[in-house]
Amino acid sequence: MSDFDVLLSEERVARSRSNFDKALRGKNVDALTDLFGSNVFSNKVMKDRLPTATYDALQRTIKLGKPLTLDVANVVAKEMKNWALEKGATHYTHWFHPLTGITAEKHDSFIEPDGDGNVVAELSGKQLIQGEPDASSFPSGGIRATFEARGYTAWDATSPAFLKKDSAGNVTLCIPTAFCSWTGEALDKKTPLLRSMEAVSRQALRVLRALGNKTSNRVTATVGPEQEYFLVDKEYFDERLDLMLTGRTLFGAPAPKGQELEDQYFGAIKDRVSDFMRDLNTELWSMGVMSKTQHNEVAPAQYEMAPFFTTTNVAADHNQLVMETLQKVALRHKLVCLLHEKPYAGVNGSGKHNNWSMATDDGFNLLEPGSTPHDNEQFLLVLSALVMAVDKHADKLRASAANNGNDLRLGANEAPPAIVSIFMGAALTDILQSIAQGTKYAAKGATFLRIGVDSLPDLPMHNTDRNRTSPFAFTGNKFEFRMMPSSASISGANVVLNTIAAEALDYVATRLEKAGKKDVNKEAQKIVKDLINKHGRVIYDGDNYAASWVKEAKKRGLPNITNTVDSIKSMMSTEAEQLFSKYGVLSKTELHSRCEIYFEQYAKKANIEARASIDMVKKQYLPVVMAYAAELAENIKTLKAVSAPSAVQKNILTKISQHLIGASKSLAALEEATGKAHGAGDAEKCAKAYRDSVVPVQNALREDIDALEVLLPADLWPVPSYATMLFKL
Ligand code: ADP
Ligand code: MG
């Protein structure tokens, strides 16, 4: 039996457990490290199995972005296939990220006819490099006419191939790929991400060179995404049409207990959940995902996992695997993992914190404050370039975090507001301000802080006040973008981050290059000063949840875009077109087609929610409420007949009747509004109609139904309550 069979056989869980137990007892310290990456065609596997020349050529592609020849691909494909076969694979797939936000795979078996009526197992270099899924059903936002619908997938050698096994035991070799139209337009999430990584590398290197760096050859944007999620017992999930169809509860009166006791966050993890987490980690580790941190989150039944950070591209692929594996493993434990941003009203929702930085290929983090004046100069330049980037393009960052679910979170008192601002921490804010204003820097005594000449005082790194309310916080040696939706791909936000960073670094590099070697320190000082003076308004260290911040932000001229539809619109500006096309990330056509798809997705999701609401009210809630009202009326009649008091019953019946009338009015209004919105015209008009006339009525309908839930006996209510779903786990 191969390692892989052992790992994924029927006894998989039991065996991995005993392996861990051994590892924990120190008897087999290798168990954990052996398991890690055992299903990955990793660097180590390649080094062991590929001829040195092939390995070196492939490394040049992976590390330096050099083109790949077919000869090299042929050798790699053969070894990849052999490795996969040894581990039980029968099929391979080009694994890609269409604009639906989830991953797509079309499996092909390795078999090829040998001309003699038999078969041989094959994977050619060409099959590895390029695929042609019949992808005409994926959203293209009008880019593709049906006659050229096919599109093609192209191997992304920078993200390692891996094996996936389904519960029936089928093993599939997954080859990460980009997905494009035949005319070269991106139809996926990966292509612009790779392009934006190129852009950031090119511009960051120019800055480094201008500052005298001769050793770095590439700069990579790095990401560590923290993933929040809820777990609910499958039995209750199955009884809720809303959870099943939309991923969130569309109705539900609050439970008597919520998160007010603060007894969940970082609390002891229940056995059932830690069993699930152990299983999750086993799967993730085997696929090379560096699952690192796990804990209870703020809301009841809410959790978080965070991997160790890696390159943006691999982080994005891995996050998709994380979301998929969370859901798959949960089912095995008779649980359902909810990735929706707001599964339950009244308690915190879920987000994704995108920790982002840039690192050189020789191992230097560009956001790490240094200990020499030279390192500090570089750090402050990069930092102020990012201040410029975020201030100039706050609307695009905001848009990258927009979806239906996040409309229920951003701006509510649990998630950052819809206003994008930067938290710097007191020490850095002081430093930047004193440079900008040319004033004394208090902590340094009487001197002015001169970039490239003076050292920065030691910053309270990693532990800078962890302002949890800021949407974009500097946390010691990286930025943490905290607005992202829990269910979405992290690609979009990182495309924006990388591109706006590239633009700002381009600006800095151009000025440094113009100044020339001799005056580079002086110019660096001036750049930081100019950038902070011009863009420092985006820095805000206060409480982002406070109402006063909304007013203050308005005074500062910072955009406050409160919903998805307006966010998408802001991505279609001339400024956005120019930004993304200048750095070769998205052409105007690609950008607009994406916005079109996002409008469409918003409208479709809103439509499903509205229809699920209508369905539940008509088929589940109203019949039960009417039956109970009739029963009460009957009771009252009986009580009257024997001259017994019936005031209590009457009182309840009156309240029920009022909400019944309210609900049936809202129901009719919702049916009408949904029909109208559906036919409102183009994608943008439809999206607006859902936002303005469907969502508010749906909310009104919920109010009456939730009020009725409180009035009816628990055993009559047709669906599980909030208390049941949140606390029975
Ligand atoms: P917290 O919840 O305290 O913010 P976590 O430990 O949950 O922190 O997550 C922090 C994330 O930041 C991890 O994924 C970590 O690997 C990542 N990270 C650390 N350094 C960098 C870096 N230089 N670039 C990108 N991500 C980083
Ligand atoms: Mg965390």
PDB file of C-alpha atoms in Angstrom, residues 95 103 162 164 284 287 289 316-326:
ATOM      1  CA  TRP A  95      -7.958  22.768 -12.255  1.00  0.00           C
ATOM      2  CA  THR A 103     -12.995  26.027  -8.879  1.00  0.00           C
ATOM      3  CA  PHE A 162      -1.499  17.927  -6.298  1.00  0.00           C
ATOM      4  CA  LYS A 164      -7.328  14.967  -4.725  1.00  0.00           C
ATOM      5  CA  LEU A 284      -4.928  20.087   3.981  1.00  0.00           C
ATOM      6  CA  MET A 287      -2.205  18.643  -0.171  1.00  0.00           C
ATOM      7  CA  VAL A 289      -1.621  23.610   2.560  1.00  0.00           C
ATOM      8  CA  ALA A 316      -5.235  31.928  -3.623  1.00  0.00           C
ATOM      9  CA  ASP A 317      -5.173  28.324  -4.881  1.00  0.00           C
ATOM     10  CA  HIS A 318      -4.807  27.025  -1.353  1.00  0.00           C
ATOM     11  CA  ASN A 319      -7.623  29.159  -0.034  1.00  0.00           C
ATOM     12  CA  GLN A 320      -9.922  27.592  -2.637  1.00  0.00           C
ATOM     13  CA  LEU A 321      -8.769  24.177  -1.432  1.00  0.00           C
ATOM     14  CA  VAL A 322      -9.360  25.235   2.163  1.00  0.00           C
ATOM     15  CA  MET A 323     -12.946  26.284   1.420  1.00  0.00           C
ATOM     16  CA  GLU A 324     -13.624  23.103  -0.530  1.00  0.00           C
ATOM     17  CA  THR A 325     -12.033  20.844   2.078  1.00  0.00           C
ATOM     18  CA  LEU A 326     -13.839  22.567   4.958  1.00  0.00           C
TER      19      LEU A 326
END
